[in-house]
CSV table of C-alpha atoms in Angstrom, one decimal:
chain,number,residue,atom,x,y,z
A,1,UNK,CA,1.5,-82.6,-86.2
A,2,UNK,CA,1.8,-79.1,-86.4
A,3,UNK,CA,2.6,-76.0,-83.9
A,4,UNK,CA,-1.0,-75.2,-84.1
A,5,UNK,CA,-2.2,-78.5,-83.4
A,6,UNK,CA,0.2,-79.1,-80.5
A,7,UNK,CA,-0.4,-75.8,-78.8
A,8,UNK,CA,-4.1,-77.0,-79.1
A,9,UNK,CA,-4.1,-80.2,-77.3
A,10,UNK,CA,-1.9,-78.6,-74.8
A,11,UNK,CA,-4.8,-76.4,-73.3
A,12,UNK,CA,-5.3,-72.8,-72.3
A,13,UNK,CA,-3.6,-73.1,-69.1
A,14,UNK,CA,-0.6,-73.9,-69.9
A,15,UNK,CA,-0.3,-71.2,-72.5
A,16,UNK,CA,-1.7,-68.4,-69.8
A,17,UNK,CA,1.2,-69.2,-67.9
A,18,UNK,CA,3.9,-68.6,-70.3
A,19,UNK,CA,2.7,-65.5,-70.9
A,20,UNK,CA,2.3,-64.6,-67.5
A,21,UNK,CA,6.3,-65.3,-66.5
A,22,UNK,CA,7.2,-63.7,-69.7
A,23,UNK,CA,5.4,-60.1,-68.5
A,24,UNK,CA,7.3,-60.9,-64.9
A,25,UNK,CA,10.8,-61.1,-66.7
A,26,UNK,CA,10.5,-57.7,-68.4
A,27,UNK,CA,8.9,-56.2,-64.8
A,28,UNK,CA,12.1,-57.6,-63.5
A,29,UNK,CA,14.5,-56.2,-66.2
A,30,UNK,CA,12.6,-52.7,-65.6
A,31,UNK,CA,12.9,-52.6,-62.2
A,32,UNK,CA,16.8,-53.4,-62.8
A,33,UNK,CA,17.1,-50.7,-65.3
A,34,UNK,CA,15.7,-47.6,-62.9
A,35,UNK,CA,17.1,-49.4,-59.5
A,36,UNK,CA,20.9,-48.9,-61.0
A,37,UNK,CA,19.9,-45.7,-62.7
A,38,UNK,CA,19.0,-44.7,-59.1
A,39,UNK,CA,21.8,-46.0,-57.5
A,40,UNK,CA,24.3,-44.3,-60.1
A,41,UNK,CA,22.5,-40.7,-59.2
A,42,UNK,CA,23.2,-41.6,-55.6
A,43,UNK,CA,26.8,-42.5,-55.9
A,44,UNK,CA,27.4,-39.1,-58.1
A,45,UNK,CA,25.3,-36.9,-55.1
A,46,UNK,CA,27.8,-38.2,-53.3
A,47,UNK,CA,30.9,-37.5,-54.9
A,48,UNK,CA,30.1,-33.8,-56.2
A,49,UNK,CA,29.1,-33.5,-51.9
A,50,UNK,CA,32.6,-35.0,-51.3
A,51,UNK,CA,34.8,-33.3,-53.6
A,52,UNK,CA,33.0,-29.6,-53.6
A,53,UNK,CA,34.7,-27.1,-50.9
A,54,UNK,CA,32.3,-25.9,-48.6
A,55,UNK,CA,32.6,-22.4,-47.0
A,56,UNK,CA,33.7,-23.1,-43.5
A,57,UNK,CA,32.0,-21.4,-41.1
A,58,UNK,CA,33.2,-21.7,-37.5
A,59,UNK,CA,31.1,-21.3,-34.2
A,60,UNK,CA,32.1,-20.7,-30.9
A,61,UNK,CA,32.7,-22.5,-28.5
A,62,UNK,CA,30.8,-23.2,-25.0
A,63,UNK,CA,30.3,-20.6,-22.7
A,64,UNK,CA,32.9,-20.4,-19.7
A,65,UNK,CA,30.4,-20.5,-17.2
A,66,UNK,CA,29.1,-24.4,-19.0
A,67,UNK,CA,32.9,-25.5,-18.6
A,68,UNK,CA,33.2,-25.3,-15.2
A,69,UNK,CA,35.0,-29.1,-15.1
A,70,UNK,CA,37.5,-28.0,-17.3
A,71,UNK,CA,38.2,-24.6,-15.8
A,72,UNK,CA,38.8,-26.4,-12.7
A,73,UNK,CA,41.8,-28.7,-14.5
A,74,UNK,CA,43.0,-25.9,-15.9
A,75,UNK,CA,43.4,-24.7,-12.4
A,76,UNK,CA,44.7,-27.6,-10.8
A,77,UNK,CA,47.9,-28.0,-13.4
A,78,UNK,CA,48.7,-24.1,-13.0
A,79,UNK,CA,48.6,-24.6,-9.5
A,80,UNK,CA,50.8,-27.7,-9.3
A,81,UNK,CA,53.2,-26.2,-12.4
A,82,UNK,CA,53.3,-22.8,-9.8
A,83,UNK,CA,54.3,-24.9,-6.6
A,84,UNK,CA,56.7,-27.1,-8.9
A,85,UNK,CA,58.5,-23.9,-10.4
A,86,UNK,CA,61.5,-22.0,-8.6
A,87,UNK,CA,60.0,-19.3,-6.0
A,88,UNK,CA,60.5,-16.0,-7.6
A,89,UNK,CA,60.5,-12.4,-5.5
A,90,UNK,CA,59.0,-9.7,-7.1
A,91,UNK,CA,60.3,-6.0,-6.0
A,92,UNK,CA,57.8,-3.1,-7.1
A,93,UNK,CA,58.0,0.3,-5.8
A,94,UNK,CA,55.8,3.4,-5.8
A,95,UNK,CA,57.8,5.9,-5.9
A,96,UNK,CA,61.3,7.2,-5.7
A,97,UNK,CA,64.1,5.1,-3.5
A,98,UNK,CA,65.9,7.4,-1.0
A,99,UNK,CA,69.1,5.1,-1.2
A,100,UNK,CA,71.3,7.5,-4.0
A,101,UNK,CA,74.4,5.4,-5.2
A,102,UNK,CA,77.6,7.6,-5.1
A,103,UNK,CA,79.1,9.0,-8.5
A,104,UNK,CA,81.2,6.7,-10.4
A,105,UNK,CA,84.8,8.1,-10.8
A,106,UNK,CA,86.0,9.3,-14.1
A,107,UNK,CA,87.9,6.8,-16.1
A,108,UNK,CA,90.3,7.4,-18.6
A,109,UNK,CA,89.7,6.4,-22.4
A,110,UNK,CA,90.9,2.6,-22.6
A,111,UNK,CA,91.5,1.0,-26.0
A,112,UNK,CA,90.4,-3.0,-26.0
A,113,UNK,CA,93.1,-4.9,-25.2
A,114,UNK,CA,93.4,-8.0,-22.9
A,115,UNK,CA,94.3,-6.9,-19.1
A,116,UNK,CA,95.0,-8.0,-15.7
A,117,UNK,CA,93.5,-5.9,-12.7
A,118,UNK,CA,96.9,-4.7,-11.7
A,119,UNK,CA,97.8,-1.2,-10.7
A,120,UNK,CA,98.9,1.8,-9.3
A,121,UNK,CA,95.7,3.4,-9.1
A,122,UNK,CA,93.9,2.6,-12.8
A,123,UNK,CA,90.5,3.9,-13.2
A,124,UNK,CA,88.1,1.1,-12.1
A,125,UNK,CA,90.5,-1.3,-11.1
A,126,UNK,CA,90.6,-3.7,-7.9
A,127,UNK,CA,93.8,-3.6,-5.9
A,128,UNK,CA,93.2,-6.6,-3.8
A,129,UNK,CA,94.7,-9.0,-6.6
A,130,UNK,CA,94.4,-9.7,-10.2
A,131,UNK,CA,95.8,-12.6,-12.4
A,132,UNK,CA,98.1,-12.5,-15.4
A,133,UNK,CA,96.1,-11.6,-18.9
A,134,UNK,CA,98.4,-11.4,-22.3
A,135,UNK,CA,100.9,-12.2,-20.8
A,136,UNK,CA,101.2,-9.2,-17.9
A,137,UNK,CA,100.4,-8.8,-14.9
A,138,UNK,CA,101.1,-11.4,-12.0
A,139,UNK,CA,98.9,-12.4,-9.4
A,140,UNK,CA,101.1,-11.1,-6.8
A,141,UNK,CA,101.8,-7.7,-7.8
A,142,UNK,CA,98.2,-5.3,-8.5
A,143,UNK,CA,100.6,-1.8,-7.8
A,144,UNK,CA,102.7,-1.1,-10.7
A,145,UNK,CA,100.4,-0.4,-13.4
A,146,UNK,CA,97.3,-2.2,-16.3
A,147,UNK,CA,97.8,-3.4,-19.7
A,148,UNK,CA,95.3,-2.3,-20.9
A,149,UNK,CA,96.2,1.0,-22.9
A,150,UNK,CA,95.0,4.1,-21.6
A,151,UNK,CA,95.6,7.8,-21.0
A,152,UNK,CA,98.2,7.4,-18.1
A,153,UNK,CA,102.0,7.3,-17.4
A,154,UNK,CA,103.2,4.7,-19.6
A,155,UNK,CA,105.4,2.2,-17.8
A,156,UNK,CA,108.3,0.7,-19.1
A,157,UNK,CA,110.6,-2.0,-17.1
A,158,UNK,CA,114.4,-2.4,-17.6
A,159,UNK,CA,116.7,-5.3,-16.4
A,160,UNK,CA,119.7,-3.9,-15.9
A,161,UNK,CA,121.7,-7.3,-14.8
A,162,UNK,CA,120.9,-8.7,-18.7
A,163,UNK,CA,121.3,-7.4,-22.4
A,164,UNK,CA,118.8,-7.3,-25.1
A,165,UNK,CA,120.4,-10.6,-26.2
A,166,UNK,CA,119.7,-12.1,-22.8
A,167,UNK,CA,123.6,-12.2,-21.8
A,168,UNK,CA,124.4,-11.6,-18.4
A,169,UNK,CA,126.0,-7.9,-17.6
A,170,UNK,CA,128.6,-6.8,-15.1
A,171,UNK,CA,126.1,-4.6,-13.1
A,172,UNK,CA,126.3,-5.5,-9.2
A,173,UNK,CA,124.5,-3.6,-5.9
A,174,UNK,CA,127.8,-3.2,-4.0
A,175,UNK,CA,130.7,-3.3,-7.0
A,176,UNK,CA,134.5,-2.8,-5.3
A,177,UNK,CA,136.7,-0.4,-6.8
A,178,UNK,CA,138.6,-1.3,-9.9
A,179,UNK,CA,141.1,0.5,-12.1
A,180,UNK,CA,140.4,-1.9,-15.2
A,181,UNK,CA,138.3,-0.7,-17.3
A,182,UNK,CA,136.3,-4.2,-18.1
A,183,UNK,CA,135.4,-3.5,-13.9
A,184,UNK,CA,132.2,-4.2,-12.3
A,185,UNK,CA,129.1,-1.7,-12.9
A,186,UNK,CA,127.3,-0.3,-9.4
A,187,UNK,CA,123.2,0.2,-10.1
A,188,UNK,CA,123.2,3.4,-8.7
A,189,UNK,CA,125.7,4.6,-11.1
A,190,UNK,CA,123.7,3.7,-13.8
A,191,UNK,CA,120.4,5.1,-12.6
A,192,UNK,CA,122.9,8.0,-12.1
A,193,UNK,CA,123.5,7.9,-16.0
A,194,UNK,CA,119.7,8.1,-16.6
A,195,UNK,CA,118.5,10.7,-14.4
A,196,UNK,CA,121.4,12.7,-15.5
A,197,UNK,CA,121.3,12.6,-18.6
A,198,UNK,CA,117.7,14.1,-19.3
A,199,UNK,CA,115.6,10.0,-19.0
A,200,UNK,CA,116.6,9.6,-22.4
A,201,UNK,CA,115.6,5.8,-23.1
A,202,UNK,CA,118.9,5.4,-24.9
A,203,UNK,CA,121.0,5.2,-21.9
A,204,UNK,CA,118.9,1.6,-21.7
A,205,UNK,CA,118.8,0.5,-24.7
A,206,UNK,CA,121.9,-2.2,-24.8
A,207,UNK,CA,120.0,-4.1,-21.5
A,208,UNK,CA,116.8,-5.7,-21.1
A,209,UNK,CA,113.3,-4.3,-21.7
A,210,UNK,CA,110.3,-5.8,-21.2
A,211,UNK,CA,108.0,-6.3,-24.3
A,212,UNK,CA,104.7,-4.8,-22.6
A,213,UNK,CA,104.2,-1.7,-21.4
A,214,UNK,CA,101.4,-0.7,-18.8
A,215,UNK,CA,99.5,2.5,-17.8
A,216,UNK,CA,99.4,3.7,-14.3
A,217,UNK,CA,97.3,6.6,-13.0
A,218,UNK,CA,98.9,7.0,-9.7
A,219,UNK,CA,102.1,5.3,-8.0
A,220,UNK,CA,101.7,4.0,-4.5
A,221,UNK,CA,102.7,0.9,-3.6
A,222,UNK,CA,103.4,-0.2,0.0
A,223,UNK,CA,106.2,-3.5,1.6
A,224,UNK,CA,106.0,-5.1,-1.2
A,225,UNK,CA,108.4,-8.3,-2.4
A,226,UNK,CA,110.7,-7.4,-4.5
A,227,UNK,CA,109.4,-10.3,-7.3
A,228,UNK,CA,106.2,-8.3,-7.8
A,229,UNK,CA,108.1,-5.8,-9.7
A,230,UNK,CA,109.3,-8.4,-12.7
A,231,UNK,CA,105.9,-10.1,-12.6
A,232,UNK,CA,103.8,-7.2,-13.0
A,233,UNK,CA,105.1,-7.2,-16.3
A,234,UNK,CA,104.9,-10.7,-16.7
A,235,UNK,CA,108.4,-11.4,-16.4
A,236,UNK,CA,108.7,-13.6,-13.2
A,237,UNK,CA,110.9,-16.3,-15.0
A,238,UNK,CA,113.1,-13.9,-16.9
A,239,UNK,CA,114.1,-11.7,-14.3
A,240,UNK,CA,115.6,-12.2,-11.1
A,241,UNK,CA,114.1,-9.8,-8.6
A,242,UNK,CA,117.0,-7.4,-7.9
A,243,UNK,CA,118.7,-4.7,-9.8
A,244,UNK,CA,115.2,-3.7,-12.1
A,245,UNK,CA,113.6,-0.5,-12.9
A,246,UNK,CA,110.8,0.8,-14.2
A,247,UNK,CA,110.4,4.2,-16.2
A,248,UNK,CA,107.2,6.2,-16.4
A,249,UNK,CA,106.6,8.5,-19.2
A,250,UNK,CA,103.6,11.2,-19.8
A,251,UNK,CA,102.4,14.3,-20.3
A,252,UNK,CA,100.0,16.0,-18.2
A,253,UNK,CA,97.4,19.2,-17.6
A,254,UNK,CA,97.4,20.9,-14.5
A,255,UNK,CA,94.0,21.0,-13.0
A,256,UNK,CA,95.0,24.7,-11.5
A,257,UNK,CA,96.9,27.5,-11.1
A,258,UNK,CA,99.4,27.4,-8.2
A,259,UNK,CA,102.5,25.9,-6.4
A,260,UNK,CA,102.8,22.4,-6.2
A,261,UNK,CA,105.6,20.1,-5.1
A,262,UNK,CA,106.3,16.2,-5.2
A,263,UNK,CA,106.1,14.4,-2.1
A,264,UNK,CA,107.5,10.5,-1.5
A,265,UNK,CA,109.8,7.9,-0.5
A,266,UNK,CA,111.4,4.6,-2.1
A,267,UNK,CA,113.1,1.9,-1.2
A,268,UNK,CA,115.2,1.9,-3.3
A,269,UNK,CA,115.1,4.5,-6.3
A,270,UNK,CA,112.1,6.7,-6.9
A,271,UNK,CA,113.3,9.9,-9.3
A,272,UNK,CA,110.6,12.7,-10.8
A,273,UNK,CA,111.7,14.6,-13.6
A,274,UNK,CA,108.8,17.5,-14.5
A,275,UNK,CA,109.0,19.9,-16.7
A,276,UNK,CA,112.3,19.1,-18.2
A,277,UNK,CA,114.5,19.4,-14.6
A,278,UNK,CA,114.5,16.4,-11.6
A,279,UNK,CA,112.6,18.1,-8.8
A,280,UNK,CA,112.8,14.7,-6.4
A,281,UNK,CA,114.8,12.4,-5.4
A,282,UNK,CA,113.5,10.3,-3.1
A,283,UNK,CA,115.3,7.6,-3.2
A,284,UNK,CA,117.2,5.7,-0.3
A,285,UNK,CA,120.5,5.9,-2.3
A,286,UNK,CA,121.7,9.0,-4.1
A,287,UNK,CA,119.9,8.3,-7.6
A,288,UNK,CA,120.2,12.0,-9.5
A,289,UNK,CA,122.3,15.1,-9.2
A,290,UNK,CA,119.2,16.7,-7.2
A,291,UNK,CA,120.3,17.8,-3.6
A,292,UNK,CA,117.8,17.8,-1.0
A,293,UNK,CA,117.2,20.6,1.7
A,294,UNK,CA,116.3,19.1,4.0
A,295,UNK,CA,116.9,15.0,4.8
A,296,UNK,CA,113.1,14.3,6.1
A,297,UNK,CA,110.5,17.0,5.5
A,298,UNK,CA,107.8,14.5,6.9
A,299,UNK,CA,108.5,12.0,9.1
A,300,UNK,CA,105.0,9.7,9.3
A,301,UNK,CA,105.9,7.0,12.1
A,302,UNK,CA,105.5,3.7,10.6
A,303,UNK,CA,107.8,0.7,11.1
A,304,UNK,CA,108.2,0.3,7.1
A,305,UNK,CA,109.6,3.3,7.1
A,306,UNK,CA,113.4,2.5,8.4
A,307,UNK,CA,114.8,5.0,6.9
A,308,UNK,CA,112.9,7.9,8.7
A,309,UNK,CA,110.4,9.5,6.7
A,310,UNK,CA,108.9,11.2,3.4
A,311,UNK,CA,110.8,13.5,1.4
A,312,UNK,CA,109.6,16.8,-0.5
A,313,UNK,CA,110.7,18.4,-3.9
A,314,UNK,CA,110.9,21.4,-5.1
A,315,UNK,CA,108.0,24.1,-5.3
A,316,UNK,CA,107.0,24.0,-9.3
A,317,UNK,CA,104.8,26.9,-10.5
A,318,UNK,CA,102.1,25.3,-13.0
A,319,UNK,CA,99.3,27.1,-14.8
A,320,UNK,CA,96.0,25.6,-15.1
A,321,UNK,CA,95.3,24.1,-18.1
A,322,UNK,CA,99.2,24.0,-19.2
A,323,UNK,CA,101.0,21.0,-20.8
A,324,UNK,CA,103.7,19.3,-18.3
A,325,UNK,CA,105.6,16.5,-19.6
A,326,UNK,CA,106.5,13.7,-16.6
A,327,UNK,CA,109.1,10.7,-16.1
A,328,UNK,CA,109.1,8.9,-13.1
A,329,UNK,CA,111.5,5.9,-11.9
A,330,UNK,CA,111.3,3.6,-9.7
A,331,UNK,CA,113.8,0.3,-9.1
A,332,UNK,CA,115.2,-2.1,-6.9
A,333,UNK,CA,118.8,-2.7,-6.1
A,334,UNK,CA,119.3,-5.6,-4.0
A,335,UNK,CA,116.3,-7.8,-3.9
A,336,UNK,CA,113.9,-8.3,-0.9
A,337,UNK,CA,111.5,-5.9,-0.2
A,338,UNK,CA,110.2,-3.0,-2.3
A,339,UNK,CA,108.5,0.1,-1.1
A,340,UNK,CA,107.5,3.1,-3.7
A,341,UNK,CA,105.2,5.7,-2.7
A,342,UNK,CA,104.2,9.2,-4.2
A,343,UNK,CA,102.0,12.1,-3.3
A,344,UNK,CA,101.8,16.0,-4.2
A,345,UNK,CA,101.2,19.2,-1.6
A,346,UNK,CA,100.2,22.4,-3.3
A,347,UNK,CA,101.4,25.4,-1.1
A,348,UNK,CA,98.9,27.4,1.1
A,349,UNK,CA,96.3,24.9,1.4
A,350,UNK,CA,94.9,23.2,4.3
A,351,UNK,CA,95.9,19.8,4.9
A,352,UNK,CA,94.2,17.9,7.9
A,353,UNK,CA,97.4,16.5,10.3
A,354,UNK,CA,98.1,13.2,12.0
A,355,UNK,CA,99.3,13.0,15.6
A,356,UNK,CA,102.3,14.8,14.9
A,357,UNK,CA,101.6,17.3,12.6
A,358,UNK,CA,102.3,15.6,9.3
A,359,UNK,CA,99.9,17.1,7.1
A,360,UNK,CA,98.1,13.8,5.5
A,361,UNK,CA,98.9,14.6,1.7
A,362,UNK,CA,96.6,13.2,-1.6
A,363,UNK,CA,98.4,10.9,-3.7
A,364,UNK,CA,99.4,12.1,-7.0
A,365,UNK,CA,97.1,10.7,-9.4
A,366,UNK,CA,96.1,11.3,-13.4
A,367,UNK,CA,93.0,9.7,-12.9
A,368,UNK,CA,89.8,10.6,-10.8
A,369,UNK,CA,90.6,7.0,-8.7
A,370,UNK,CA,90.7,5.9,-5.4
A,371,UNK,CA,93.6,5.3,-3.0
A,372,UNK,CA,94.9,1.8,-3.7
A,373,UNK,CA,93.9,-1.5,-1.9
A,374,UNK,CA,97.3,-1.7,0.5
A,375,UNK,CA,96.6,-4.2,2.9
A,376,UNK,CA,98.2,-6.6,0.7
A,377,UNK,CA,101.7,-4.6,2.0
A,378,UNK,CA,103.3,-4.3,5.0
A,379,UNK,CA,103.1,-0.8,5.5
A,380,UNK,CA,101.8,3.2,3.8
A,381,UNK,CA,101.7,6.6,4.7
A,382,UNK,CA,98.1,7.9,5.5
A,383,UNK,CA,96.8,9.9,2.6
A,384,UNK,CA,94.1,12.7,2.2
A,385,UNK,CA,91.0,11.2,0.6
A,386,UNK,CA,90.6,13.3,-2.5
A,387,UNK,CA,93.3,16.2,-3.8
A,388,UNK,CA,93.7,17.7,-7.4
A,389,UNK,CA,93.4,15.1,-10.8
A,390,UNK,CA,96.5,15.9,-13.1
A,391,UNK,CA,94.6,15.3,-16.8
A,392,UNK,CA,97.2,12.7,-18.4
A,393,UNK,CA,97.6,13.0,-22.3
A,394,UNK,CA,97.6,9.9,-24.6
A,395,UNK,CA,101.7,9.5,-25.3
A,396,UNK,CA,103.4,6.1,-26.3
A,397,UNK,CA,105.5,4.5,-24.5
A,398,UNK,CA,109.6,5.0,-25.6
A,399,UNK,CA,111.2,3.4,-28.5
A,400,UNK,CA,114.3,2.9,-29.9
């Protein structure tokens, strides 16, 4: 039977149908076609939106007056941050203070160098103490002078009871008499030697010296033991504390035209050479070839002072603004105590007096300082306030 035949006997109904779910199918496929063709537009909108910067534009913020809740948070942690935090005082002012602080002395010009505050007057320096710093400078002895170089008398100290090579010498305090030749040495004698023989460094140079020098701008040291002397210089377990000295070297500019002379008083040596010639010696032994007039010019009652008073030099004419050169020595013979103190008078002034008519003399200084810190001793002559500044002059300390 043929297709024809078949389709025939089959009926119209069933062909209708076939045709009919046929037409569906290619609705269907149509449908399918634009649906992803719509869907792949989408997914591209979307990635070109993703992936293409956009020009920011920023808007502000709320209002203050809308944030009231968080103002008052913010409020709260400054608050509790503020009562959390240290108290601080704060000082204004409105106008000028009346309280005017007093002019700072001059100090001389100081090259770095590592220092104790010890001295006999250095600009700026305390005098109730000081340590040991590079090696000078004891705790116990602020009077003789700072390491730190300066333009001041340069301070060198000697131990006379040891050589260079750290042998022991035959210099004693009290030596007996001896015809031999290899006899015992008295300390004066060899001060004698010094001061005699112009304070040329030489007549030391076979004992002891002490590697560091210091700068002093004035000398005045009260009772002192006599131990401070080797550990001012740092020396304190090298030296015994007897039979030491200590030289002072400078030159100087007289701050004016006039007469001037060297007050003091030691216990035991204290020498001034000015000028080229020894003009005191105040010493409580015979020390120099200089002969006093008179035994005790001023005789300032203190119980330090056993032996009875100050002695004055002799009256040196000086121009202002003139070049003087200076040495100074000081030392101690036996051991014990120590007691060095030296002031100037210039002739024709006016001096206020003590009780008994010692006029009350300024220290001699090179410095625009202060009168030491002496409490530390057991006793000093009062002293004027103020009184003429010598100008010291940079000058090394002797070599050999």
């Amino acid at each position: 039977m043929s297709n024809d035949v078949q389709n025939a006997a089959a009926g119209p109904g069933k062909s209708g149908s076939r045709w009919a779910w046929k037409n569906l199918k290619g609705r269907f496929l149509v449908i399918s076609i634009l649906f992803h063709i719509l869907l792949a537009a989408v997914a591209t909108y979307l990635v070109v939106q993703t992936f293409t910067p956009r020009k920011q534009t920023f808007q502000p913020g709320p209002k203050a007056a809308t944030n009231k809740a968080v103002e008052h948070k913010i409020d709260m942690v400054k608050k509790q941050n503020t009562m959390s935090a240290p108290a601080t005082q704060r000082i204004t002012t409105k106008g000028l203070s009346k309280v005017v602080l007093p002019e700072m002395p001059a100090m001389p010009t100081v090259n770095p160098s590592t220092a104790p505050m010890s001295a006999m007057g250095t600009a700026g320096a305390s005098f109730s103490g000081g340590g040991p710093a590079g090696g000078v400078g004891g705790a116990g002895s602020p009077f003789f002078g700072l390491s730190i170089k300066s333009d001041a008398l340069v301070g060198t100290f000697y131990d006379l009871k040891q050589t260079r090579d750290r042998k022991p010498t035959r210099i004693v305090t009290n030596p007996k008499p001896s015809p031999s030749k290899y006899r015992d040495l008295g300390y004066e004698e060899v001060v004698q030697r010094f001061t005699r023989g112009g304070f040329k460094p030489s007549t030391f140079e076979s004992y002891f010296r002490g590697p560091n020098p210091v700068y002093a701008s004035q000398i005045f040291i009260p009772g002192i033991n006599a131990a401070d002397g080797p550990k001012a210089f740092g020396l304190e377990k090298e030296v015994q504390p007897s039979r030491w000295v200590v030289v002072y070297s400078g030159r100087v500019r007289a701050p004016e035209t006039g007469n001037f002379r060297f007050v003091g008083w030691a216990d035991d040596v204290l020498v001034v050479r000015f000028d080229g010639r020894v003009v005191l010696d105040a010493s409580s032994a015979q020390a120099s070839s200089w002969k006093p007039k008179d035994v005790y010019n001023y005789k300032f009652p203190h119980r330090a002072f056993a032996y009875g008073g100050f002695r004055a030099g002799n009256w040196m004419s000086v121009s202002a603004g003139k070049d003087y050169d200076v040495d100074i020595i000081i030392g101690e013979s036996p051991g014990g105590g120590f007691f060095a103190q030296l002031l100037m008078e210039k002739q024709g002034a006016a001096y206020e007096k003590d009780q008994d008519g010692n006029p009350l003399l300024p220290i001699f200084r090179v410095a625009k300082v202060p009168p030491p810190d002496v409490s530390r001793g057991t006793g000093s002559v009062p002293v004027a306030p103020d009184g003429p500044v010598w100008q010291a002059l940079q000058r090394t300390a002797p070599t050999f």
